[in-house]
Amino acid sequence: MRALLTNLLVVVILLWSHEASVAFAEETQPMASLSLNGVSAILIDAKTGQVLYEKNPDEQLYPASITKIATGIYAIENGNPDDIVTVSKNARYEDGTRVYLGEGEQVTLRKLEYGLLMHSGNDAATAIAEHMSGTREQFAAEMTRYIKEKTGVQHTNFTNPHGLHDDSHYTTASDMAKIARYAMQNPTFREMVATNRLPWDGAEWKSELINHNKLIRDYEGATGIKNGFTDQAMHTLVGSAKRGDTELIAVTMKAASSNMAYQDVAAMLDFGFENFETVQVTKAGEEFLRAADTQGEAPDRFVAKDDLFATVPIGTEPEVKVTARDELSITAGSLAITYPLERITPPKKASLSASGDGQAEQASAGDVPVSRYFLLVAWLALNLFLIAVTIARARKQRRIRRRELQRKVW
């Protein structure tokens, strides 16, 4: 009895652990083996946000001037481009890269945004911050809240608008990819970061701005975005490029040299364009059906509220289905994305058993198969049976001993 119970317990444990290990292996399977220089890196599809490659994506690092991506989109979306900004002494004497603003010079906010995003002007960043929020610190706090609200980033904190070093000023490659993706949805921002050259007529400096991001000139289809450097952050770069209907965003952080940073981004973009494409799965208004839970019922009907896209390996036809959560699940190889759908038919009363997609959705969410529950129940039942047998034997032994004592007494 004990041997049977032990063997059954071993079987239950093996079944349970085997399925868990398979799921873990699938989740951690690497998407590519690129040799990159940066400590942290990520590649995403700009339209869908799907991750195509990552290396330490959530490690908190110093961003340097890629901070200006956040500064730029915040200023564009919350400021008036025609505002006249009066340059302060603080802005005039800001450290690092400058567009050589003069103290008291009056410049439009739009012009400062070009100086910020194209030439990485720290003086332009400070002038923007003081104009919009009074101080650099207040601007940074407001910008951080805004970026978190718009993009959902969780590991980012900005203490200034330009990215000069501060121990409390940090982000991650994953967060920067999300911020850049959000910013690139704004046409004004896209235009600024894609501009190669721009005449600059300032009070103290008359010249031509040349975009500091070399990708604009050196990489086919480049659309942006921003590079950065400080001694502590080392070299950081956020790059984007578009070929056909596919646009990708790559981020590398803490590379040892500028060339290494550009090599990282180019390698990731090359990998993305060689292996993946963005496809439109459905148009707004298209209907989808989900099989009914029981026979005789009409299928549930849903509609897509927007045009829906997915990133897939080139030449792959994605699998599309409606889940038990009223979402459209799109799967292609190791890539998957879900979108909420709008229900057309009223929801049915909850049933005791799910069917079809419902069971598949529960299984994919980590629910335990019925067969394993049965084994567990059987094992518990055997435990109870063994306890009952043990108690019965003990009672029988006590009765035998009492009879022997009675015989001795007589």
mmCIF file of C-alpha atoms in Angstrom:
data_model
loop_
_atom_site.group_PDB
_atom_site.id
_atom_site.type_symbol
_atom_site.label_atom_id
_atom_site.label_comp_id
_atom_site.label_asym_id
_atom_site.label_seq_id
_atom_site.Cartn_x
_atom_site.Cartn_y
_atom_site.Cartn_z
ATOM 1 C CA MET A 1 0.000 0.000 0.000
ATOM 2 C CA ARG A 2 2.714 2.439 0.944
ATOM 3 C CA ALA A 3 4.695 1.563 -2.208
ATOM 4 C CA LEU A 4 1.648 2.180 -4.409
ATOM 5 C CA LEU A 5 0.985 5.527 -2.727
ATOM 6 C CA THR A 6 4.599 6.614 -3.110
ATOM 7 C CA ASN A 7 4.699 5.691 -6.810
ATOM 8 C CA LEU A 8 1.466 7.579 -7.501
ATOM 9 C CA LEU A 9 2.803 10.646 -5.707
ATOM 10 C CA VAL A 10 5.967 10.560 -7.843
ATOM 11 C CA VAL A 11 3.867 10.368 -11.028
ATOM 12 C CA VAL A 12 1.785 13.389 -9.955
ATOM 13 C CA ILE A 13 4.892 15.448 -9.199
ATOM 14 C CA LEU A 14 6.536 14.540 -12.511
ATOM 15 C CA LEU A 15 3.454 15.421 -14.544
ATOM 16 C CA TRP A 16 3.056 18.730 -12.732
ATOM 17 C CA SER A 17 6.696 19.798 -13.028
ATOM 18 C CA HIS A 18 7.093 18.632 -16.655
ATOM 19 C CA GLU A 19 4.381 20.901 -18.012
ATOM 20 C CA ALA A 20 5.607 23.858 -15.951
ATOM 21 C CA SER A 21 9.157 23.442 -17.264
ATOM 22 C CA VAL A 22 7.976 23.323 -20.882
ATOM 23 C CA ALA A 23 6.037 26.590 -20.461
ATOM 24 C CA PHE A 24 9.058 28.263 -18.885
ATOM 25 C CA ALA A 25 11.333 27.119 -21.707
ATOM 26 C CA GLU A 26 8.967 28.559 -24.282
ATOM 27 C CA GLU A 27 8.811 31.926 -22.509
ATOM 28 C CA THR A 28 12.574 32.303 -22.183
ATOM 29 C CA GLN A 29 13.568 31.025 -25.619
ATOM 30 C CA PRO A 30 15.884 33.684 -27.173
ATOM 31 C CA MET A 31 14.642 35.386 -30.350
ATOM 32 C CA ALA A 32 18.115 36.019 -31.736
ATOM 33 C CA SER A 33 21.776 35.773 -30.822
ATOM 34 C CA LEU A 34 23.172 39.168 -31.803
ATOM 35 C CA SER A 35 26.596 40.252 -30.604
ATOM 36 C CA LEU A 36 26.054 43.766 -29.256
ATOM 37 C CA ASN A 37 28.353 46.213 -27.496
ATOM 38 C CA GLY A 38 25.859 48.013 -25.281
ATOM 39 C CA VAL A 39 25.037 46.803 -21.791
ATOM 40 C CA SER A 40 21.320 47.025 -22.574
ATOM 41 C CA ALA A 41 19.436 46.959 -25.870
ATOM 42 C CA ILE A 42 16.021 46.350 -27.405
ATOM 43 C CA LEU A 43 14.355 46.214 -30.829
ATOM 44 C CA ILE A 44 10.611 46.774 -31.285
ATOM 45 C CA ASP A 45 8.098 47.230 -34.086
ATOM 46 C CA ALA A 46 7.114 50.915 -34.059
ATOM 47 C CA LYS A 47 3.522 50.214 -35.075
ATOM 48 C CA THR A 48 2.665 47.228 -32.870
ATOM 49 C CA GLY A 49 5.181 47.653 -30.044
ATOM 50 C CA GLN A 50 6.082 43.965 -30.231
ATOM 51 C CA VAL A 51 9.568 43.112 -28.981
ATOM 52 C CA LEU A 52 11.784 41.444 -31.588
ATOM 53 C CA TYR A 53 15.045 41.362 -29.645
ATOM 54 C CA GLU A 54 16.192 42.355 -26.171
ATOM 55 C CA LYS A 55 19.300 42.324 -24.009
ATOM 56 C CA ASN A 56 18.976 43.334 -20.347
ATOM 57 C CA PRO A 57 16.032 45.560 -21.369
ATOM 58 C CA ASP A 58 14.998 46.520 -17.821
ATOM 59 C CA GLU A 59 18.403 47.419 -16.383
ATOM 60 C CA GLN A 60 18.298 50.979 -15.025
ATOM 61 C CA LEU A 61 20.955 53.129 -16.690
ATOM 62 C CA TYR A 62 21.697 56.802 -17.314
ATOM 63 C CA PRO A 63 20.202 58.024 -20.610
ATOM 64 C CA ALA A 64 22.311 61.126 -21.376
ATOM 65 C CA SER A 65 20.800 63.161 -24.239
ATOM 66 C CA ILE A 66 18.208 60.605 -25.350
ATOM 67 C CA THR A 67 16.363 62.268 -22.457
ATOM 68 C CA LYS A 68 15.570 64.969 -25.033
ATOM 69 C CA ILE A 69 13.155 62.581 -26.773
ATOM 70 C CA ALA A 70 10.907 62.944 -23.729
ATOM 71 C CA THR A 71 11.602 66.675 -23.447
ATOM 72 C CA GLY A 72 10.770 67.209 -27.102
ATOM 73 C CA ILE A 73 7.489 65.315 -27.198
ATOM 74 C CA TYR A 74 6.363 66.876 -23.912
ATOM 75 C CA ALA A 75 7.091 70.388 -25.209
ATOM 76 C CA ILE A 76 5.459 69.702 -28.575
ATOM 77 C CA GLU A 77 2.273 68.328 -27.060
ATOM 78 C CA ASN A 78 1.934 70.760 -24.163
ATOM 79 C CA GLY A 79 3.443 74.019 -25.425
ATOM 80 C CA ASN A 80 2.470 76.603 -28.022
ATOM 81 C CA PRO A 81 5.030 76.465 -30.867
ATOM 82 C CA ASP A 82 4.565 80.180 -31.557
ATOM 83 C CA ASP A 83 5.334 81.240 -27.975
ATOM 84 C CA ILE A 84 8.253 83.648 -27.672
ATOM 85 C CA VAL A 85 10.799 82.356 -25.159
ATOM 86 C CA THR A 86 13.193 84.760 -23.469
ATOM 87 C CA VAL A 87 16.517 83.022 -22.817
ATOM 88 C CA SER A 88 17.689 83.242 -19.190
ATOM 89 C CA LYS A 89 21.232 83.462 -17.858
ATOM 90 C CA ASN A 90 20.908 79.842 -16.666
ATOM 91 C CA ALA A 91 20.106 78.710 -20.184
ATOM 92 C CA ARG A 92 22.830 80.859 -21.734
ATOM 93 C CA TYR A 93 25.531 79.261 -19.595
ATOM 94 C CA GLU A 94 24.223 75.681 -19.539
ATOM 95 C CA ASP A 95 26.923 72.997 -19.652
ATOM 96 C CA GLY A 96 27.617 70.695 -22.584
ATOM 97 C CA THR A 97 26.369 70.858 -26.158
ATOM 98 C CA ARG A 98 24.702 74.161 -27.042
ATOM 99 C CA VAL A 99 23.113 76.078 -29.899
ATOM 100 C CA TYR A 100 24.716 79.203 -28.376
ATOM 101 C CA LEU A 101 21.626 81.076 -27.261
ATOM 102 C CA GLY A 102 22.281 84.596 -26.004
ATOM 103 C CA GLU A 103 21.090 85.838 -22.623
ATOM 104 C CA GLY A 104 17.887 87.802 -23.205
ATOM 105 C CA GLU A 105 17.524 86.481 -26.765
ATOM 106 C CA GLN A 106 13.940 85.849 -27.802
ATOM 107 C CA VAL A 107 13.269 82.663 -29.728
ATOM 108 C CA THR A 108 10.107 80.788 -30.682
ATOM 109 C CA LEU A 109 9.421 77.539 -28.859
ATOM 110 C CA ARG A 110 9.375 75.742 -32.224
ATOM 111 C CA LYS A 111 12.911 76.899 -33.030
ATOM 112 C CA LEU A 112 14.143 75.746 -29.625
ATOM 113 C CA GLU A 113 12.599 72.321 -30.221
ATOM 114 C CA TYR A 114 14.600 71.972 -33.449
ATOM 115 C CA GLY A 115 17.761 73.031 -31.610
ATOM 116 C CA LEU A 116 16.959 70.482 -28.910
ATOM 117 C CA LEU A 117 16.229 67.476 -31.126
ATOM 118 C CA MET A 118 18.606 68.089 -34.041
ATOM 119 C CA HIS A 119 21.640 69.689 -32.376
ATOM 120 C CA SER A 120 21.085 68.348 -28.839
ATOM 121 C CA GLY A 121 21.248 71.859 -27.360
ATOM 122 C CA ASN A 122 21.326 71.729 -23.569
ATOM 123 C CA ASP A 123 20.738 75.483 -23.512
ATOM 124 C CA ALA A 124 17.624 74.972 -25.641
ATOM 125 C CA ALA A 125 16.415 72.296 -23.194
ATOM 126 C CA THR A 126 16.811 74.635 -20.216
ATOM 127 C CA ALA A 127 15.129 77.536 -22.041
ATOM 128 C CA ILE A 128 12.161 75.286 -22.906
ATOM 129 C CA ALA A 129 11.899 73.982 -19.331
ATOM 130 C CA GLU A 130 12.035 77.413 -17.693
ATOM 131 C CA HIS A 131 9.495 78.817 -20.147
ATOM 132 C CA MET A 132 6.993 75.998 -19.620
ATOM 133 C CA SER A 133 7.425 75.220 -15.906
ATOM 134 C CA GLY A 134 9.548 77.916 -14.277
ATOM 135 C CA THR A 135 12.497 75.676 -13.398
ATOM 136 C CA ARG A 136 14.283 72.669 -14.858
ATOM 137 C CA GLU A 137 13.373 70.561 -11.839
ATOM 138 C CA GLN A 138 9.661 71.343 -12.008
ATOM 139 C CA PHE A 139 9.626 70.703 -15.745
ATOM 140 C CA ALA A 140 11.344 67.334 -15.257
ATOM 141 C CA ALA A 141 8.805 66.277 -12.630
ATOM 142 C CA GLU A 142 5.880 67.258 -14.857
ATOM 143 C CA MET A 143 7.489 65.585 -17.866
ATOM 144 C CA THR A 144 8.063 62.340 -15.944
ATOM 145 C CA ARG A 145 4.417 62.196 -14.841
ATOM 146 C CA TYR A 146 3.232 62.919 -18.379
ATOM 147 C CA ILE A 147 5.449 60.283 -19.982
ATOM 148 C CA LYS A 148 4.408 57.641 -17.462
ATOM 149 C CA GLU A 149 0.747 58.437 -18.075
ATOM 150 C CA LYS A 150 1.082 58.299 -21.860
ATOM 151 C CA THR A 151 3.407 55.305 -22.235
ATOM 152 C CA GLY A 152 3.077 53.241 -19.051
ATOM 153 C CA VAL A 153 6.832 53.206 -18.334
ATOM 154 C CA GLN A 154 7.709 52.104 -14.809
ATOM 155 C CA HIS A 155 11.497 52.353 -14.469
ATOM 156 C CA THR A 156 12.125 55.952 -15.525
ATOM 157 C CA ASN A 157 12.757 59.129 -13.541
ATOM 158 C CA PHE A 158 13.876 62.417 -15.092
ATOM 159 C CA THR A 159 15.360 65.184 -12.937
ATOM 160 C CA ASN A 160 16.320 67.561 -15.765
ATOM 161 C CA PRO A 161 15.330 68.233 -19.400
ATOM 162 C CA HIS A 162 18.712 67.609 -21.074
ATOM 163 C CA GLY A 163 20.211 64.415 -19.624
ATOM 164 C CA LEU A 164 23.303 65.864 -17.933
ATOM 165 C CA HIS A 165 24.311 63.461 -15.187
ATOM 166 C CA ASP A 166 22.301 63.091 -12.006
ATOM 167 C CA ASP A 167 22.290 59.887 -9.941
ATOM 168 C CA SER A 168 18.477 60.065 -9.751
ATOM 169 C CA HIS A 169 18.056 60.587 -13.507
ATOM 170 C CA TYR A 170 17.645 57.134 -15.085
ATOM 171 C CA THR A 171 15.649 54.962 -17.450
ATOM 172 C CA THR A 172 15.857 51.595 -19.251
ATOM 173 C CA ALA A 173 16.166 50.501 -22.861
ATOM 174 C CA SER A 174 12.648 49.072 -22.701
ATOM 175 C CA ASP A 175 11.196 52.325 -21.358
ATOM 176 C CA MET A 176 13.072 54.423 -23.926
ATOM 177 C CA ALA A 177 11.679 52.260 -26.732
ATOM 178 C CA LYS A 178 8.156 52.907 -25.442
ATOM 179 C CA ILE A 179 8.796 56.647 -25.118
ATOM 180 C CA ALA A 180 10.286 56.814 -28.615
ATOM 181 C CA ARG A 181 7.398 54.816 -30.071
ATOM 182 C CA TYR A 182 4.911 57.214 -28.523
ATOM 183 C CA ALA A 183 6.864 60.282 -29.693
ATOM 184 C CA MET A 184 7.131 59.004 -33.264
ATOM 185 C CA GLN A 185 3.341 58.930 -33.529
ATOM 186 C CA ASN A 186 3.403 62.748 -33.443
ATOM 187 C CA PRO A 187 3.938 64.221 -36.963
ATOM 188 C CA THR A 188 5.758 67.325 -35.677
ATOM 189 C CA PHE A 189 8.201 65.254 -33.641
ATOM 190 C CA ARG A 190 8.793 62.914 -36.602
ATOM 191 C CA GLU A 191 9.555 65.862 -38.861
ATOM 192 C CA MET A 192 12.058 67.371 -36.421
ATOM 193 C CA VAL A 193 14.078 64.216 -35.717
ATOM 194 C CA ALA A 194 14.185 63.371 -39.440
ATOM 195 C CA THR A 195 15.485 66.804 -40.495
ATOM 196 C CA ASN A 196 19.094 66.554 -41.646
ATOM 197 C CA ARG A 197 20.037 70.241 -42.015
ATOM 198 C CA LEU A 198 18.429 73.495 -40.909
ATOM 199 C CA PRO A 199 19.672 77.122 -41.153
ATOM 200 C CA TRP A 200 20.200 78.701 -37.724
ATOM 201 C CA ASP A 201 20.096 82.464 -37.330
ATOM 202 C CA GLY A 202 20.704 83.275 -33.680
ATOM 203 C CA ALA A 203 21.785 86.367 -31.776
ATOM 204 C CA GLU A 204 25.234 84.907 -31.041
ATOM 205 C CA TRP A 205 25.493 82.108 -33.593
ATOM 206 C CA LYS A 206 24.618 82.054 -37.267
ATOM 207 C CA SER A 207 25.198 78.693 -38.841
ATOM 208 C CA GLU A 208 23.468 75.550 -40.032
ATOM 209 C CA LEU A 209 22.238 72.825 -37.717
ATOM 210 C CA ILE A 210 23.330 69.342 -38.780
ATOM 211 C CA ASN A 211 21.450 66.499 -37.140
ATOM 212 C CA HIS A 212 23.730 64.784 -34.610
ATOM 213 C CA ASN A 213 22.074 61.425 -35.379
ATOM 214 C CA LYS A 214 24.292 59.896 -38.092
ATOM 215 C CA LEU A 215 21.667 57.278 -38.962
ATOM 216 C CA ILE A 216 19.749 59.967 -40.858
ATOM 217 C CA ARG A 217 22.579 60.091 -43.393
ATOM 218 C CA ASP A 218 24.094 56.611 -43.167
ATOM 219 C CA TYR A 219 21.267 54.086 -42.769
ATOM 220 C CA GLU A 220 18.753 53.238 -45.499
ATOM 221 C CA GLY A 221 15.251 54.315 -44.552
ATOM 222 C CA ALA A 222 16.296 56.037 -41.289
ATOM 223 C CA THR A 223 13.563 58.186 -39.730
ATOM 224 C CA GLY A 224 15.251 59.285 -36.465
ATOM 225 C CA ILE A 225 15.759 59.582 -33.515
ATOM 226 C CA LYS A 226 18.455 60.713 -30.984
ATOM 227 C CA ASN A 227 21.936 59.968 -29.682
ATOM 228 C CA GLY A 228 23.551 60.851 -26.362
ATOM 229 C CA PHE A 229 26.732 60.789 -24.296
ATOM 230 C CA THR A 230 28.007 61.571 -20.820
ATOM 231 C CA ASP A 231 30.956 60.072 -18.963
ATOM 232 C CA GLN A 232 28.615 58.148 -16.673
ATOM 233 C CA ALA A 233 26.025 57.066 -19.254
ATOM 234 C CA MET A 234 28.652 56.438 -21.954
ATOM 235 C CA HIS A 235 27.121 56.252 -25.436
ATOM 236 C CA THR A 236 23.362 55.865 -25.880
ATOM 237 C CA LEU A 237 21.372 55.787 -29.109
ATOM 238 C CA VAL A 238 17.743 55.443 -30.125
ATOM 239 C CA GLY A 239 17.376 54.813 -33.858
ATOM 240 C CA SER A 240 14.413 54.226 -36.137
ATOM 241 C CA ALA A 241 14.034 53.245 -39.773
ATOM 242 C CA LYS A 242 11.210 52.361 -42.139
ATOM 243 C CA ARG A 243 11.204 50.061 -45.118
ATOM 244 C CA GLY A 244 7.940 49.354 -46.880
ATOM 245 C CA ASP A 245 5.173 49.063 -44.303
ATOM 246 C CA THR A 246 7.545 48.094 -41.488
ATOM 247 C CA GLU A 247 9.102 50.647 -39.123
ATOM 248 C CA LEU A 248 11.436 49.550 -36.338
ATOM 249 C CA ILE A 249 12.893 51.262 -33.266
ATOM 250 C CA ALA A 250 16.198 50.128 -31.735
ATOM 251 C CA VAL A 251 17.773 51.283 -28.470
ATOM 252 C CA THR A 252 21.260 50.668 -27.136
ATOM 253 C CA MET A 253 22.614 52.004 -23.834
ATOM 254 C CA LYS A 254 26.054 52.212 -22.254
ATOM 255 C CA ALA A 255 28.122 51.374 -25.315
ATOM 256 C CA ALA A 256 31.851 52.044 -25.021
ATOM 257 C CA SER A 257 32.066 54.263 -28.118
ATOM 258 C CA SER A 258 29.888 56.137 -30.570
ATOM 259 C CA ASN A 259 30.801 53.700 -33.368
ATOM 260 C CA MET A 260 29.798 50.759 -31.189
ATOM 261 C CA ALA A 261 26.432 52.345 -30.445
ATOM 262 C CA TYR A 262 25.732 52.866 -34.151
ATOM 263 C CA GLN A 263 26.895 49.314 -34.900
ATOM 264 C CA ASP A 264 24.442 47.986 -32.300
ATOM 265 C CA VAL A 265 21.480 49.882 -33.698
ATOM 266 C CA ALA A 266 22.322 49.036 -37.314
ATOM 267 C CA ALA A 267 22.708 45.344 -36.424
ATOM 268 C CA MET A 268 19.332 45.263 -34.681
ATOM 269 C CA LEU A 269 17.579 47.107 -37.505
ATOM 270 C CA ASP A 270 19.173 44.801 -40.086
ATOM 271 C CA PHE A 271 18.057 41.773 -38.094
ATOM 272 C CA GLY A 272 14.531 43.125 -37.846
ATOM 273 C CA PHE A 273 14.116 43.957 -41.522
ATOM 274 C CA GLU A 274 15.636 40.625 -42.602
ATOM 275 C CA ASN A 275 13.336 38.514 -40.455
ATOM 276 C CA PHE A 276 10.070 40.339 -39.718
ATOM 277 C CA GLU A 277 7.333 42.364 -41.351
ATOM 278 C CA THR A 278 4.307 44.310 -40.154
ATOM 279 C CA VAL A 279 1.036 43.034 -41.613
ATOM 280 C CA GLN A 280 -2.502 44.326 -41.370
ATOM 281 C CA VAL A 281 -4.666 41.611 -39.872
ATOM 282 C CA THR A 282 -8.035 43.289 -40.116
ATOM 283 C CA LYS A 283 -9.760 46.550 -40.933
ATOM 284 C CA ALA A 284 -11.958 48.564 -38.607
ATOM 285 C CA GLY A 285 -15.494 47.199 -38.623
ATOM 286 C CA GLU A 286 -14.583 43.628 -39.567
ATOM 287 C CA GLU A 287 -16.569 40.995 -37.658
ATOM 288 C CA PHE A 288 -15.247 37.914 -35.886
ATOM 289 C CA LEU A 289 -17.090 34.844 -34.558
ATOM 290 C CA ARG A 290 -16.394 32.672 -31.538
ATOM 291 C CA ALA A 291 -17.904 29.197 -31.334
ATOM 292 C CA ALA A 292 -20.857 28.835 -28.964
ATOM 293 C CA ASP A 293 -20.373 27.112 -25.601
ATOM 294 C CA THR A 294 -23.157 24.606 -26.208
ATOM 295 C CA GLN A 295 -24.724 23.077 -29.289
ATOM 296 C CA GLY A 296 -27.687 24.904 -30.740
ATOM 297 C CA GLU A 297 -26.528 28.356 -29.621
ATOM 298 C CA ALA A 298 -25.546 31.017 -32.124
ATOM 299 C CA PRO A 299 -21.831 31.943 -32.102
ATOM 300 C CA ASP A 300 -20.725 35.100 -30.302
ATOM 301 C CA ARG A 301 -20.100 38.025 -32.653
ATOM 302 C CA PHE A 302 -17.435 40.712 -32.240
ATOM 303 C CA VAL A 303 -16.172 43.670 -34.259
ATOM 304 C CA ALA A 304 -12.741 45.312 -34.529
ATOM 305 C CA LYS A 305 -12.908 48.997 -33.590
ATOM 306 C CA ASP A 306 -9.707 49.914 -35.460
ATOM 307 C CA ASP A 307 -7.375 48.643 -38.145
ATOM 308 C CA LEU A 308 -5.291 45.953 -36.420
ATOM 309 C CA PHE A 309 -1.670 45.056 -37.190
ATOM 310 C CA ALA A 310 0.796 42.402 -36.077
ATOM 311 C CA THR A 311 4.496 41.718 -36.476
ATOM 312 C CA VAL A 312 5.189 38.321 -38.024
ATOM 313 C CA PRO A 313 8.190 36.397 -39.368
ATOM 314 C CA ILE A 314 8.444 37.183 -43.079
ATOM 315 C CA GLY A 315 6.168 34.936 -45.118
ATOM 316 C CA THR A 316 4.261 33.636 -42.083
ATOM 317 C CA GLU A 317 0.469 33.587 -42.004
ATOM 318 C CA PRO A 318 -0.658 34.571 -38.488
ATOM 319 C CA GLU A 319 -3.188 32.492 -36.557
ATOM 320 C CA VAL A 320 -6.172 34.624 -35.536
ATOM 321 C CA LYS A 321 -8.831 33.670 -32.981
ATOM 322 C CA VAL A 322 -11.208 35.217 -30.462
ATOM 323 C CA THR A 323 -10.293 34.352 -26.882
ATOM 324 C CA ALA A 324 -12.500 33.774 -23.858
ATOM 325 C CA ARG A 325 -11.580 37.296 -22.738
ATOM 326 C CA ASP A 326 -13.250 38.848 -25.796
ATOM 327 C CA GLU A 327 -9.890 39.679 -27.351
ATOM 328 C CA LEU A 328 -8.461 39.000 -30.774
ATOM 329 C CA SER A 329 -5.354 36.866 -30.374
ATOM 330 C CA ILE A 330 -2.837 37.026 -33.232
ATOM 331 C CA THR A 331 0.012 34.497 -33.125
ATOM 332 C CA ALA A 332 2.862 33.937 -35.564
ATOM 333 C CA GLY A 333 5.722 31.721 -34.464
ATOM 334 C CA SER A 334 7.036 33.020 -31.141
ATOM 335 C CA LEU A 335 5.324 36.412 -31.608
ATOM 336 C CA ALA A 336 1.879 37.159 -30.227
ATOM 337 C CA ILE A 337 -0.310 40.192 -29.661
ATOM 338 C CA THR A 338 -3.897 40.696 -28.471
ATOM 339 C CA TYR A 339 -6.406 43.450 -29.119
ATOM 340 C CA PRO A 340 -9.729 44.137 -27.362
ATOM 341 C CA LEU A 341 -12.826 43.544 -29.474
ATOM 342 C CA GLU A 342 -16.264 45.103 -29.220
ATOM 343 C CA ARG A 343 -18.991 42.534 -28.558
ATOM 344 C CA ILE A 344 -22.028 42.659 -30.841
ATOM 345 C CA THR A 345 -24.101 39.884 -29.255
ATOM 346 C CA PRO A 346 -25.056 40.193 -25.562
ATOM 347 C CA PRO A 347 -22.938 38.051 -23.211
ATOM 348 C CA LYS A 348 -24.383 34.653 -22.259
ATOM 349 C CA LYS A 349 -24.826 33.409 -18.721
ATOM 350 C CA ALA A 350 -21.726 31.769 -17.355
ATOM 351 C CA SER A 351 -21.747 28.002 -17.894
ATOM 352 C CA LEU A 352 -20.178 25.334 -15.718
ATOM 353 C CA SER A 353 -17.916 24.127 -18.502
ATOM 354 C CA ALA A 354 -16.137 26.079 -21.184
ATOM 355 C CA SER A 355 -15.698 24.752 -24.713
ATOM 356 C CA GLY A 356 -13.393 25.257 -27.644
ATOM 357 C CA ASP A 357 -11.488 28.510 -27.349
ATOM 358 C CA GLY A 358 -12.452 28.869 -23.685
ATOM 359 C CA GLN A 359 -10.573 25.698 -22.739
ATOM 360 C CA ALA A 360 -7.609 26.715 -24.870
ATOM 361 C CA GLU A 361 -7.545 30.159 -23.251
ATOM 362 C CA GLN A 362 -7.642 28.646 -19.756
ATOM 363 C CA ALA A 363 -4.832 26.274 -20.649
ATOM 364 C CA SER A 364 -2.727 29.080 -22.083
ATOM 365 C CA ALA A 365 -3.274 31.088 -18.908
ATOM 366 C CA GLY A 366 -1.670 28.307 -16.868
ATOM 367 C CA ASP A 367 -4.793 26.395 -15.669
ATOM 368 C CA VAL A 368 -4.236 22.760 -14.629
ATOM 369 C CA PRO A 369 -5.629 19.986 -16.917
ATOM 370 C CA VAL A 370 -8.449 17.822 -15.536
ATOM 371 C CA SER A 371 -6.305 14.680 -15.755
ATOM 372 C CA ARG A 372 -3.865 16.068 -13.233
ATOM 373 C CA TYR A 373 -6.657 17.062 -10.893
ATOM 374 C CA PHE A 374 -7.920 13.473 -11.114
ATOM 375 C CA LEU A 375 -4.515 12.088 -10.143
ATOM 376 C CA LEU A 376 -4.296 14.506 -7.246
ATOM 377 C CA VAL A 377 -7.764 13.531 -5.999
ATOM 378 C CA ALA A 378 -6.886 9.829 -6.361
ATOM 379 C CA TRP A 379 -3.741 10.334 -4.325
ATOM 380 C CA LEU A 380 -5.680 12.137 -1.574
ATOM 381 C CA ALA A 381 -8.300 9.366 -1.591
ATOM 382 C CA LEU A 382 -5.597 6.732 -1.126
ATOM 383 C CA ASN A 383 -4.231 8.763 1.770
ATOM 384 C CA LEU A 384 -7.641 8.753 3.436
ATOM 385 C CA PHE A 385 -8.021 5.014 2.771
ATOM 386 C CA LEU A 386 -4.627 4.297 4.338
ATOM 387 C CA ILE A 387 -5.530 6.350 7.406
ATOM 388 C CA ALA A 388 -8.842 4.468 7.729
ATOM 389 C CA VAL A 389 -7.078 1.083 7.446
ATOM 390 C CA THR A 390 -4.528 2.109 10.065
ATOM 391 C CA ILE A 391 -7.266 3.200 12.486
ATOM 392 C CA ALA A 392 -9.202 -0.045 11.907
ATOM 393 C CA ARG A 393 -6.095 -2.156 12.587
ATOM 394 C CA ALA A 394 -5.376 -0.217 15.783
ATOM 395 C CA ARG A 395 -8.927 -0.795 17.031
ATOM 396 C CA LYS A 396 -8.691 -4.490 16.224
ATOM 397 C CA GLN A 397 -5.407 -4.796 18.146
ATOM 398 C CA ARG A 398 -6.980 -3.070 21.163
ATOM 399 C CA ARG A 399 -9.922 -5.519 21.115
ATOM 400 C CA ILE A 400 -7.539 -8.510 20.959
ATOM 401 C CA ARG A 401 -5.522 -7.206 23.894
ATOM 402 C CA ARG A 402 -8.694 -6.667 25.974
ATOM 403 C CA ARG A 403 -9.817 -10.267 25.340
ATOM 404 C CA GLU A 404 -6.395 -11.635 26.355
ATOM 405 C CA LEU A 405 -6.552 -9.645 29.608
ATOM 406 C CA GLN A 406 -10.044 -10.957 30.331
ATOM 407 C CA ARG A 407 -8.882 -14.581 29.862
ATOM 408 C CA LYS A 408 -5.975 -14.034 32.306
ATOM 409 C CA VAL A 409 -8.320 -12.580 34.889
ATOM 410 C CA TRP A 410 -10.682 -15.583 34.662
#
